[in-house]
Coordinates of N, CA and C in Angstrom, one line a residue:
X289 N 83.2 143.0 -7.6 CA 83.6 141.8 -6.9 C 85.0 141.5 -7.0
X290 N 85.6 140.5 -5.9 CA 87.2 140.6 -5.9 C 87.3 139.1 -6.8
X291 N 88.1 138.8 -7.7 CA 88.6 137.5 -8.2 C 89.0 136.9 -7.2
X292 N 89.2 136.0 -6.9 CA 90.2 134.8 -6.3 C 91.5 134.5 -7.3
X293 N 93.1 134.8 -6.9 CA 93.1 134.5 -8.2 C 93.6 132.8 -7.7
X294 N 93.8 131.9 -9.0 CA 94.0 130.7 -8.4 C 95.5 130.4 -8.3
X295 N 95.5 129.0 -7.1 CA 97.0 128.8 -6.9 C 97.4 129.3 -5.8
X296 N 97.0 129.9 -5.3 CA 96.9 130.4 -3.8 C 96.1 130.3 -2.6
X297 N 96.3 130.0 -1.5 CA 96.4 129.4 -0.6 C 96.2 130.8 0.5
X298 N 95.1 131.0 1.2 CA 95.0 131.7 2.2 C 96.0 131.1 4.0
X299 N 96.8 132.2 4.0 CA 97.7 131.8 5.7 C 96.9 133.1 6.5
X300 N 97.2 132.2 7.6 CA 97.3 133.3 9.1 C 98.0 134.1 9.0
X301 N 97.5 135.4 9.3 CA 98.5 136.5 9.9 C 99.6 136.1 10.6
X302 N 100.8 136.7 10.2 CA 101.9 136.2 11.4 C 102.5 137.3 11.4
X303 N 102.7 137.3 13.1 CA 103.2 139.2 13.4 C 104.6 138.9 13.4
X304 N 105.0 140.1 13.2 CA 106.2 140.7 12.8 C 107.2 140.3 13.6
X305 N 108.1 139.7 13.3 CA 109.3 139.4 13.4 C 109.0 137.9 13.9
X306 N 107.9 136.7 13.7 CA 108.1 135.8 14.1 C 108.2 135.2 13.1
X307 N 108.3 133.7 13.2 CA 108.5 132.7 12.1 C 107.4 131.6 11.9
X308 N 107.6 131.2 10.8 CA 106.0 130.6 10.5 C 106.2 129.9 11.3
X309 N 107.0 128.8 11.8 CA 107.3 127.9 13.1 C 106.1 128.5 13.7
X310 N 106.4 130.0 14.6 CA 105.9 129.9 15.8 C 104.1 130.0 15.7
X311 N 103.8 130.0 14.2 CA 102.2 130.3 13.8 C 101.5 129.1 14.1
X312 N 102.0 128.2 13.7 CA 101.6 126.5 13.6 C 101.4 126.4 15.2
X313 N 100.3 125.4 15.5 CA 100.1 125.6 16.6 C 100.9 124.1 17.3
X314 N 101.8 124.5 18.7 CA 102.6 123.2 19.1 C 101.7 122.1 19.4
X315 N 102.1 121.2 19.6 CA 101.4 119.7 20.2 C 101.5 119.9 21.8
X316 N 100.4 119.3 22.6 CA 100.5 119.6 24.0 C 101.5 118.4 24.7
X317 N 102.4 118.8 25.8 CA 102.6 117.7 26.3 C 101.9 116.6 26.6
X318 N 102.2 115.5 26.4 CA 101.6 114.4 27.1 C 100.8 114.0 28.5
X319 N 99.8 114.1 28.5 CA 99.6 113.6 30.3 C 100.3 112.4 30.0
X320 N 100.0 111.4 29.8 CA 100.3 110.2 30.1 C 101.9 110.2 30.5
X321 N 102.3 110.4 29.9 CA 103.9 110.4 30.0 C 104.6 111.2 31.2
X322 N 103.2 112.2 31.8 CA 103.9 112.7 32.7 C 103.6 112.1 34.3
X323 N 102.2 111.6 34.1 CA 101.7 111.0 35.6 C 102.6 109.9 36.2
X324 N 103.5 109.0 35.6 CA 104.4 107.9 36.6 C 105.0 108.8 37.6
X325 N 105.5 109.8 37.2 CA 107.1 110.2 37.8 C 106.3 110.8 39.2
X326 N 104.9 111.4 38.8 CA 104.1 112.2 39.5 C 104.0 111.8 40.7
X327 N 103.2 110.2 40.5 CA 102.4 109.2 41.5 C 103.8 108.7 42.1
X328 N 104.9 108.8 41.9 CA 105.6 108.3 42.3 C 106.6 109.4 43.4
X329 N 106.8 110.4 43.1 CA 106.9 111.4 43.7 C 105.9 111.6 45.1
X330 N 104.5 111.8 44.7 CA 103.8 112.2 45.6 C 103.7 110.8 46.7
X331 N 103.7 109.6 46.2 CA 104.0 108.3 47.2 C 105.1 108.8 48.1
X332 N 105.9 108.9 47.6 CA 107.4 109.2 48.2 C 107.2 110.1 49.4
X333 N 106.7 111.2 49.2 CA 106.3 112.5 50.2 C 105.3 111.5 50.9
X334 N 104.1 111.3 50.3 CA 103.4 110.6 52.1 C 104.2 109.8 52.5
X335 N 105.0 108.7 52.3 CA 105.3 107.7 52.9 C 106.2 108.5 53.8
X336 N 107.5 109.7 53.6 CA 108.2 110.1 54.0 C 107.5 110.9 55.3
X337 N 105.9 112.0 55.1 CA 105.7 112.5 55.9 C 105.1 111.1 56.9
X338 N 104.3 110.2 56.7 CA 104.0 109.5 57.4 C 105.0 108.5 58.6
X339 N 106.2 108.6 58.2 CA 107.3 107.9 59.0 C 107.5 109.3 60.3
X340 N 107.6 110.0 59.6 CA 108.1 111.6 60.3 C 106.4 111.4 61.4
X341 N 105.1 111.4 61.1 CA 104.0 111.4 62.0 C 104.4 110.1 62.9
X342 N 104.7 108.9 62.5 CA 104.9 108.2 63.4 C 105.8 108.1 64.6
X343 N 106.9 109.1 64.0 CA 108.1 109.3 65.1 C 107.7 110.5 66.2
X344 N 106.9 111.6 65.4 CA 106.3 112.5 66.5 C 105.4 111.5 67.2
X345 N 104.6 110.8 67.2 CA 103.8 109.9 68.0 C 103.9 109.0 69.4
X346 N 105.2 108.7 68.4 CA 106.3 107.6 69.2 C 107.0 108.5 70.4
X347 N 107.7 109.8 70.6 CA 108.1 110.4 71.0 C 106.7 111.3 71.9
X348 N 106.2 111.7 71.8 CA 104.6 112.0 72.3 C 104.5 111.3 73.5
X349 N 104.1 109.9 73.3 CA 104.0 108.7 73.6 C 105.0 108.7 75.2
X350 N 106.2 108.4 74.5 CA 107.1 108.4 75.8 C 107.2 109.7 76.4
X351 N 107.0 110.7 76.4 CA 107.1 112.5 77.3 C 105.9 112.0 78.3
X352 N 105.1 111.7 77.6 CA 103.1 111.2 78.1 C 103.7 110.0 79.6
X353 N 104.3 109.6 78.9 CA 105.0 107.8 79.9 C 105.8 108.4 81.0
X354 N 106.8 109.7 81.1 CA 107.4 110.7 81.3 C 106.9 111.0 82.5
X355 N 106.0 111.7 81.8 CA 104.9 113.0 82.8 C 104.2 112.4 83.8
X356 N 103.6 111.2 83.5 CA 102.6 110.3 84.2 C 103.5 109.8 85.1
X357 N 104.9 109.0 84.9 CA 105.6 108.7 85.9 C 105.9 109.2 86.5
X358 N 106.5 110.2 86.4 CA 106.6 112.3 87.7 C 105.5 112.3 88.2
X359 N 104.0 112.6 87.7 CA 103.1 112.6 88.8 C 103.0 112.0 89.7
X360 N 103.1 110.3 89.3 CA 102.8 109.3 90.2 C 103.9 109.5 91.4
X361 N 105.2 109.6 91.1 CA 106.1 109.9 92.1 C 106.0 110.9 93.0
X362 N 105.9 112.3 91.8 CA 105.5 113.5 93.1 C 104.2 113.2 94.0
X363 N 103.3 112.4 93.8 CA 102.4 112.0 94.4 C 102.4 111.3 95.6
X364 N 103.3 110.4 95.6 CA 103.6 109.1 96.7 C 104.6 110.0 97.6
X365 N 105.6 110.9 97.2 CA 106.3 111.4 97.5 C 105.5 112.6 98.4
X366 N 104.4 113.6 98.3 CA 103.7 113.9 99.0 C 103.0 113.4 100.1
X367 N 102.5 112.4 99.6 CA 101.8 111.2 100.9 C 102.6 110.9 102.0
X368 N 103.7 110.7 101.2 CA 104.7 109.6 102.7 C 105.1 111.4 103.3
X369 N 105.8 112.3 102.6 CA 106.3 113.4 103.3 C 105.0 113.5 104.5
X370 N 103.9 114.2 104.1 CA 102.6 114.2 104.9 C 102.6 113.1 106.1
X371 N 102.8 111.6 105.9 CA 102.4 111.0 107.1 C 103.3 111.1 107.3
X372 N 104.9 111.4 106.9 CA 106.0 111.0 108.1 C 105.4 112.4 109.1
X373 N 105.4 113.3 108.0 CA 105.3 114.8 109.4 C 103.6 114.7 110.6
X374 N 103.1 113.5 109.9 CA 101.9 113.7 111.0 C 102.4 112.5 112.3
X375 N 103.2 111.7 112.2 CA 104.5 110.9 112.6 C 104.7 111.5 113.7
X376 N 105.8 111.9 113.0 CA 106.8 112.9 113.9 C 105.9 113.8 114.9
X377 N 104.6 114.6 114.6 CA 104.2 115.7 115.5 C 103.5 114.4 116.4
X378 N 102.7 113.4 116.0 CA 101.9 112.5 117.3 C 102.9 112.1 118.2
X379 N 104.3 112.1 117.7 CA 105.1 111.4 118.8 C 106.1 112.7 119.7
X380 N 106.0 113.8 119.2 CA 106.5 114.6 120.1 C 105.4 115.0 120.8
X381 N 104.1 114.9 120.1 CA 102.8 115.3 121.4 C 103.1 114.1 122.5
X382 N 103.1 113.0 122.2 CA 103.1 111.9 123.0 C 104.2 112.3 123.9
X383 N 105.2 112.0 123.8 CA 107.0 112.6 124.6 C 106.3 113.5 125.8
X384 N 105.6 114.6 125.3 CA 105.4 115.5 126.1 C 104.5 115.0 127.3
X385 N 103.6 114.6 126.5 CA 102.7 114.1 127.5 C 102.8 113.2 128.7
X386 N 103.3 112.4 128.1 CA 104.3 111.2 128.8 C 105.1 112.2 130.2
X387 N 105.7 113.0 129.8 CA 106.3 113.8 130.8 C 105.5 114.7 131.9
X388 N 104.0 114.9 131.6 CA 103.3 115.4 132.3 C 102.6 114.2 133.1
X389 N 102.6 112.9 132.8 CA 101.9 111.8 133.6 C 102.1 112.0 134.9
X390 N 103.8 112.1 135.6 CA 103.6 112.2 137.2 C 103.0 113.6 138.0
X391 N 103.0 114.9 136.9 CA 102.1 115.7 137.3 C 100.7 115.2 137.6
X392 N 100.3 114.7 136.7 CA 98.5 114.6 136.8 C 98.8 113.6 137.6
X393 N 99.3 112.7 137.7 CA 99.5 111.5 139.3 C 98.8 112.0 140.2
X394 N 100.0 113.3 140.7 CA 100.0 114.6 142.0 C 98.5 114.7 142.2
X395 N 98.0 115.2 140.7 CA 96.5 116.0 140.8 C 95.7 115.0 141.6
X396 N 95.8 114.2 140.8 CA 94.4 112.8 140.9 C 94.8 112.5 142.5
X397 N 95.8 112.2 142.7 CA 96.2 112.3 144.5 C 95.6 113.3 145.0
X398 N 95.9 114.3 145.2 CA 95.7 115.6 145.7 C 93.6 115.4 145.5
X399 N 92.9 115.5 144.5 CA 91.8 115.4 145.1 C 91.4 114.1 145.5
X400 N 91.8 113.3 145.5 CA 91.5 112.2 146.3 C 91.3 112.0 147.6
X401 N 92.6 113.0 148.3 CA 92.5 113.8 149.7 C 91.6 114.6 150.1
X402 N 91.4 115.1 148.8 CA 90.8 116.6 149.1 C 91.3 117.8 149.4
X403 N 93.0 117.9 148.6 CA 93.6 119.0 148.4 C 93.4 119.6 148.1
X404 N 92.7 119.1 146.8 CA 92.4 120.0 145.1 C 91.9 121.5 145.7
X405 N 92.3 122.7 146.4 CA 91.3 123.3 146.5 C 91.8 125.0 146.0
X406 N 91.4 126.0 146.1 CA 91.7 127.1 146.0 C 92.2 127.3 144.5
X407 N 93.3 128.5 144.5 CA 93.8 128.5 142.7 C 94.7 127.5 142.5
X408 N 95.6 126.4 143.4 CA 95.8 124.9 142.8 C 94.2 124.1 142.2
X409 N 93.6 124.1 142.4 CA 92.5 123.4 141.9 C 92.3 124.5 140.3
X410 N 91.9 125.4 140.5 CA 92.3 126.2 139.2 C 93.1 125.6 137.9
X411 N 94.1 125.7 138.5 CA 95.3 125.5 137.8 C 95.5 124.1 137.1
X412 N 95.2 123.3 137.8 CA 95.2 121.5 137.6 C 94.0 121.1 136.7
X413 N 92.9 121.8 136.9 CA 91.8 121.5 136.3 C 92.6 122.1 134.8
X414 N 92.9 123.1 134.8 CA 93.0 123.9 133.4 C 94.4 122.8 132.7
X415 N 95.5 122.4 133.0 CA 96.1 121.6 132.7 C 95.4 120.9 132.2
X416 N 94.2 119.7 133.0 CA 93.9 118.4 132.5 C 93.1 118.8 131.4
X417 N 92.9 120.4 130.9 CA 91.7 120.3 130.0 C 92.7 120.4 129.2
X418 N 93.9 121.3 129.1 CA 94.6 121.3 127.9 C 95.5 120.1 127.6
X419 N 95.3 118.8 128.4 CA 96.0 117.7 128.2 C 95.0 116.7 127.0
X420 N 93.4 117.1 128.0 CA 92.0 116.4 127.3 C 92.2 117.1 125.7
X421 N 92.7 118.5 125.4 CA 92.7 118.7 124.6 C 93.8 118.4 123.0
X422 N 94.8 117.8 123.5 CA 95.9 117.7 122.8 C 95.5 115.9 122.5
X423 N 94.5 115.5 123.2 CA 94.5 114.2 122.7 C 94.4 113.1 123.9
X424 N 94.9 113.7 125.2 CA 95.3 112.4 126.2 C 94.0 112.0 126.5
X425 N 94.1 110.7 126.9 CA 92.8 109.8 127.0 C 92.8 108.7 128.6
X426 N 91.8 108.8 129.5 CA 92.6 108.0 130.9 C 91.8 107.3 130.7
X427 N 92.2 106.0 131.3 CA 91.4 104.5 131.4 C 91.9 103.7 132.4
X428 N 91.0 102.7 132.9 CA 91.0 102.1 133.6 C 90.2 102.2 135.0
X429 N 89.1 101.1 134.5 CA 88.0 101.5 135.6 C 88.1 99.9 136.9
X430 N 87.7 100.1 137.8 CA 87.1 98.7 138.5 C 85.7 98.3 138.4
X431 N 86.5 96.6 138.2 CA 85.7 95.7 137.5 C 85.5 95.5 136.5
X432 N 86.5 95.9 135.3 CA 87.0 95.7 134.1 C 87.7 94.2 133.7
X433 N 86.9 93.6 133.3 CA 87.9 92.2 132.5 C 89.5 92.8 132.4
X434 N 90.2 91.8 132.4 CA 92.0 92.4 132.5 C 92.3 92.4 131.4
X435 N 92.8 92.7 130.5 CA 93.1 93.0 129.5 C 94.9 93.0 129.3
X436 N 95.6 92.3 129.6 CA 97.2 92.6 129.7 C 97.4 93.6 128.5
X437 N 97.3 93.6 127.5 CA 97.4 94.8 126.5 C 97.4 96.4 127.1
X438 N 96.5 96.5 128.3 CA 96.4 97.7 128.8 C 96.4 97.5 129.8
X439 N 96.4 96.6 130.3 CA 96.7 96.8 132.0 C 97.9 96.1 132.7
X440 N 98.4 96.2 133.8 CA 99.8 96.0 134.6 C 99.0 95.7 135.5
X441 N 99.0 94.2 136.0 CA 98.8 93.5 137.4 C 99.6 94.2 138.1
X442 N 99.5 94.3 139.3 CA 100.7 94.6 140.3 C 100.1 93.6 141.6
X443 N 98.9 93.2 141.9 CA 98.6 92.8 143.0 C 97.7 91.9 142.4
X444 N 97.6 90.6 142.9 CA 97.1 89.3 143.1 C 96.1 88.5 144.3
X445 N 95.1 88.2 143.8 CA 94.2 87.8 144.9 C 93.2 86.8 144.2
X446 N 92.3 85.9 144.7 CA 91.4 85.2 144.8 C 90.0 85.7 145.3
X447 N 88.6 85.7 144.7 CA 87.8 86.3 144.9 C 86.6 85.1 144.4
X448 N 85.4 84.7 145.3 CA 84.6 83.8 144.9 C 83.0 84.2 144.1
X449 N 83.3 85.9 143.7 CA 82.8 86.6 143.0 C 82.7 86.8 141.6
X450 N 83.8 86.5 141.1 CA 84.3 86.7 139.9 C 84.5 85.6 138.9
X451 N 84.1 85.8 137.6 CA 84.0 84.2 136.7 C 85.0 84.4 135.6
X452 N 86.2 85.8 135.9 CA 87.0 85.8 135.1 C 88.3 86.8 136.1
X453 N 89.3 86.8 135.5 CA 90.5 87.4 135.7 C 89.5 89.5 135.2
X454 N 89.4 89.8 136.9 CA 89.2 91.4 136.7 C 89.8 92.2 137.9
X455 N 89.9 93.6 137.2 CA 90.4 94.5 138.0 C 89.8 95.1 138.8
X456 N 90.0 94.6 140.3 CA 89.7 95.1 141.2 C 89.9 96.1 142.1
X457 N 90.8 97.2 141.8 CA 91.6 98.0 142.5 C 91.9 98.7 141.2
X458 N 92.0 99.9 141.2 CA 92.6 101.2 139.6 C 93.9 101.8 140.8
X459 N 95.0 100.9 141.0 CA 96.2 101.6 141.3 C 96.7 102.9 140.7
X460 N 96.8 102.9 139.5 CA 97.3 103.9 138.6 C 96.3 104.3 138.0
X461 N 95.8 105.4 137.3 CA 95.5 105.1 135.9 C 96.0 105.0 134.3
X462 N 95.3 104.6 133.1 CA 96.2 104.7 132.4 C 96.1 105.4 131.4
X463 N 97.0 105.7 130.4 CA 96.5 106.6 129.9 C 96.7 106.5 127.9
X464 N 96.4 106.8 127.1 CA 96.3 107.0 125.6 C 96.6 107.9 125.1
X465 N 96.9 108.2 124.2 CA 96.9 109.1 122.9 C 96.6 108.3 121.2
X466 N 95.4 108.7 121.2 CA 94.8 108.0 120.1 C 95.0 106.7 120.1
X467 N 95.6 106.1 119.1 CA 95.2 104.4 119.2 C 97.0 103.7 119.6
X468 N 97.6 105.0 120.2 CA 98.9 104.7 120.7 C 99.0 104.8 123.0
X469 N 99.1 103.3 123.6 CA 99.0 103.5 124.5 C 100.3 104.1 125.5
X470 N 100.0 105.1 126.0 CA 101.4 105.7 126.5 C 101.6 105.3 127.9
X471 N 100.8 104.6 128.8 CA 101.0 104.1 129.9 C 100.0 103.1 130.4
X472 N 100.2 101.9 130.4 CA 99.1 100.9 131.0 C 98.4 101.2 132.2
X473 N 97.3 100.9 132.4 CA 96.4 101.3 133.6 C 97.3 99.8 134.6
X474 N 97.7 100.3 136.1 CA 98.8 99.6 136.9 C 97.2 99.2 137.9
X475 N 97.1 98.1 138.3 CA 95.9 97.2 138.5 C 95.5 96.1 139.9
X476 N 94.9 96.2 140.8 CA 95.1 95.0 141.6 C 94.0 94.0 140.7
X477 N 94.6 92.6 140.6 CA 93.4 91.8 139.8 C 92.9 90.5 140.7
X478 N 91.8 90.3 140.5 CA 91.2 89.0 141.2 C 90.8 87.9 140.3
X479 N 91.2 86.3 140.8 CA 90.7 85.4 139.8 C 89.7 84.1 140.4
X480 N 89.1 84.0 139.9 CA 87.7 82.9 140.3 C 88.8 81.9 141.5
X481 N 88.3 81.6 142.5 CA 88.5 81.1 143.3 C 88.6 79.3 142.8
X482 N 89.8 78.7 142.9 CA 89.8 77.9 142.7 C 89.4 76.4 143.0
X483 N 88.3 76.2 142.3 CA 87.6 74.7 142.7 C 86.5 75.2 142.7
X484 N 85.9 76.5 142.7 CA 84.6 77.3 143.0 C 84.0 76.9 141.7
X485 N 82.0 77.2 142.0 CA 81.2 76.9 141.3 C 80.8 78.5 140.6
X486 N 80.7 78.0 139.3 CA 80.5 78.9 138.8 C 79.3 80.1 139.1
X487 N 79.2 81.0 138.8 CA 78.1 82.0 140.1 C 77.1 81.7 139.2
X488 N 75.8 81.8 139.5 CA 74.6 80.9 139.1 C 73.9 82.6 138.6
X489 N 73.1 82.6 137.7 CA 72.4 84.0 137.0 C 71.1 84.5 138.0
X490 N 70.7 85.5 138.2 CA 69.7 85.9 139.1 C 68.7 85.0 138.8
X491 N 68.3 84.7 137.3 CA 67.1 83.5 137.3 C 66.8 82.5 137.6
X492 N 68.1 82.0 138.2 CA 68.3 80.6 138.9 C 68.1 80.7 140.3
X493 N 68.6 81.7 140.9 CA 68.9 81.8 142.1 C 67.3 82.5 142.5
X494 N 66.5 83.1 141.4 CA 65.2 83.6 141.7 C 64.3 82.5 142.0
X495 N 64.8 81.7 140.8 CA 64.0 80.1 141.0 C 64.1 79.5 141.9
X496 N 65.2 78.9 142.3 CA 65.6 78.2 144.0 C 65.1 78.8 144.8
X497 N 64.8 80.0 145.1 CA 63.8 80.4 146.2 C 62.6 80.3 146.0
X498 N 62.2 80.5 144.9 CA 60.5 79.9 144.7 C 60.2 78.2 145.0
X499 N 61.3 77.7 144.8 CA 60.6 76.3 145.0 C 61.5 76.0 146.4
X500 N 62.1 76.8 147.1 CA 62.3 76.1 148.4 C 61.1 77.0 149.3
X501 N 60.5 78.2 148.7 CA 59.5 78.5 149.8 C 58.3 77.9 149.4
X502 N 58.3 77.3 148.4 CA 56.7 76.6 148.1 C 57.0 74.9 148.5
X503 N 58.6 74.5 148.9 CA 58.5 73.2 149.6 C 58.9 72.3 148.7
X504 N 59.7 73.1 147.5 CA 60.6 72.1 146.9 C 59.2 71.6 145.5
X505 N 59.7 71.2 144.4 CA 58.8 71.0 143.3 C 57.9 70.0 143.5
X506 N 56.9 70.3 142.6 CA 55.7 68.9 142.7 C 56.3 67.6 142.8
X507 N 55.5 66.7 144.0 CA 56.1 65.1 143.1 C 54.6 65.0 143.2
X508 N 54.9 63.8 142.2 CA 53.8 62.4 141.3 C 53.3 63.4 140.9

């Protein structure tokens, strides 16, 4: 068996070439001592990135304010382009048309006589269809209420027929293009005869004969 001898003191191995220093084991750094600097640091970074998110946001924000105001414009900006050019084509159709009015006059003369005949009749008809077709519209009938908006009196008379200002004669006709009038219908008009009684309804006038052929109404 081995003695122990006394007075001695069992150490750690310590390898070669170090110092008993480095055998002893060190003390750990501190947490404590190191977390302020930490929390304070990492505060610093959010608060910094969070300034930085709110400025991307902010800027976001106005491009978005940007974009939406370009749409709205190129938008309105399309609209009006659009109606000026649907503008501009109704009123060169109109111009034209307008220029064809004393032709179709001729026509509407001409069968009225009874010109209209052979390939002129051809030809006139196919005009009025590609006039019917571009839009022209003719108006003005007899016995139409007068309407000054669309019609041109030209001739004046008294008539004990009538219980309003109407046209009795279609001098001209007139004519339209959509809700644009390109020539007033030109008109002879008649107006209630003055001092005259107003014209009485067939039921009245059915009545007065019943009781003048039965001898006039019951008395007592």
């Amino acid at each position: 068996m081995t003695e122990e001898t006394p007075g001695f003191e069992e150490k750690p191995d310590v390898p070669s070439g170090a110092t008993p220093d480095d055998a002893e084991p060190k003390d750990a750094p501190s947490a404590e001592g190191a977390s302020p600097a930490g929390d304070a640091s990492a505060a610093a970074q959010t608060a910094g990135l969070t300034a930085q998110l709110d400025q991307v946001r902010t800027a976001l924000g106005e491009r978005t304010a940007d974009l939406q105001r370009l749409q709205a414009e190129y938008q309105n900006y399309r609209r009006r382009v659009e109606r000026d050019r649907i503008a501009v084509k109704e009123l060169a159709i109109a111009s034209l048309l307008t220029e064809l009015l004393p032709v179709l006059d001729d026509i509407g003369r001409a069968r009225e006589h009874g010109e209209l005949v052979g390939g002129f009749k051809s030809v006139a008809e196919s005009l009025e269809t590609v006039a019917a077709k571009m839009g022209l519209q003719q108006f003005g009938k007899e016995g139409e209420p007068f309407d000054p908006m669309i019609h041109e009196a030209l001739m004046h008379s008294y008539a004990p027929d009538v219980t309003e200002t109407t046209c009795v004669a279609i001098l001209q006709p007139g004519y339209r293009f959509g809700e644009r009038t390109i020539r007033p219908a030109r008109v002879a008009v008649a107006e209630p005869q003055p001092g005259a009684q107003p014209v009485k309804s067939d039921d009245t006038t059915a009545e007065a004969a019943d009781d003048k052929e039965s001898g006039g109404p019951d008395e007592g």
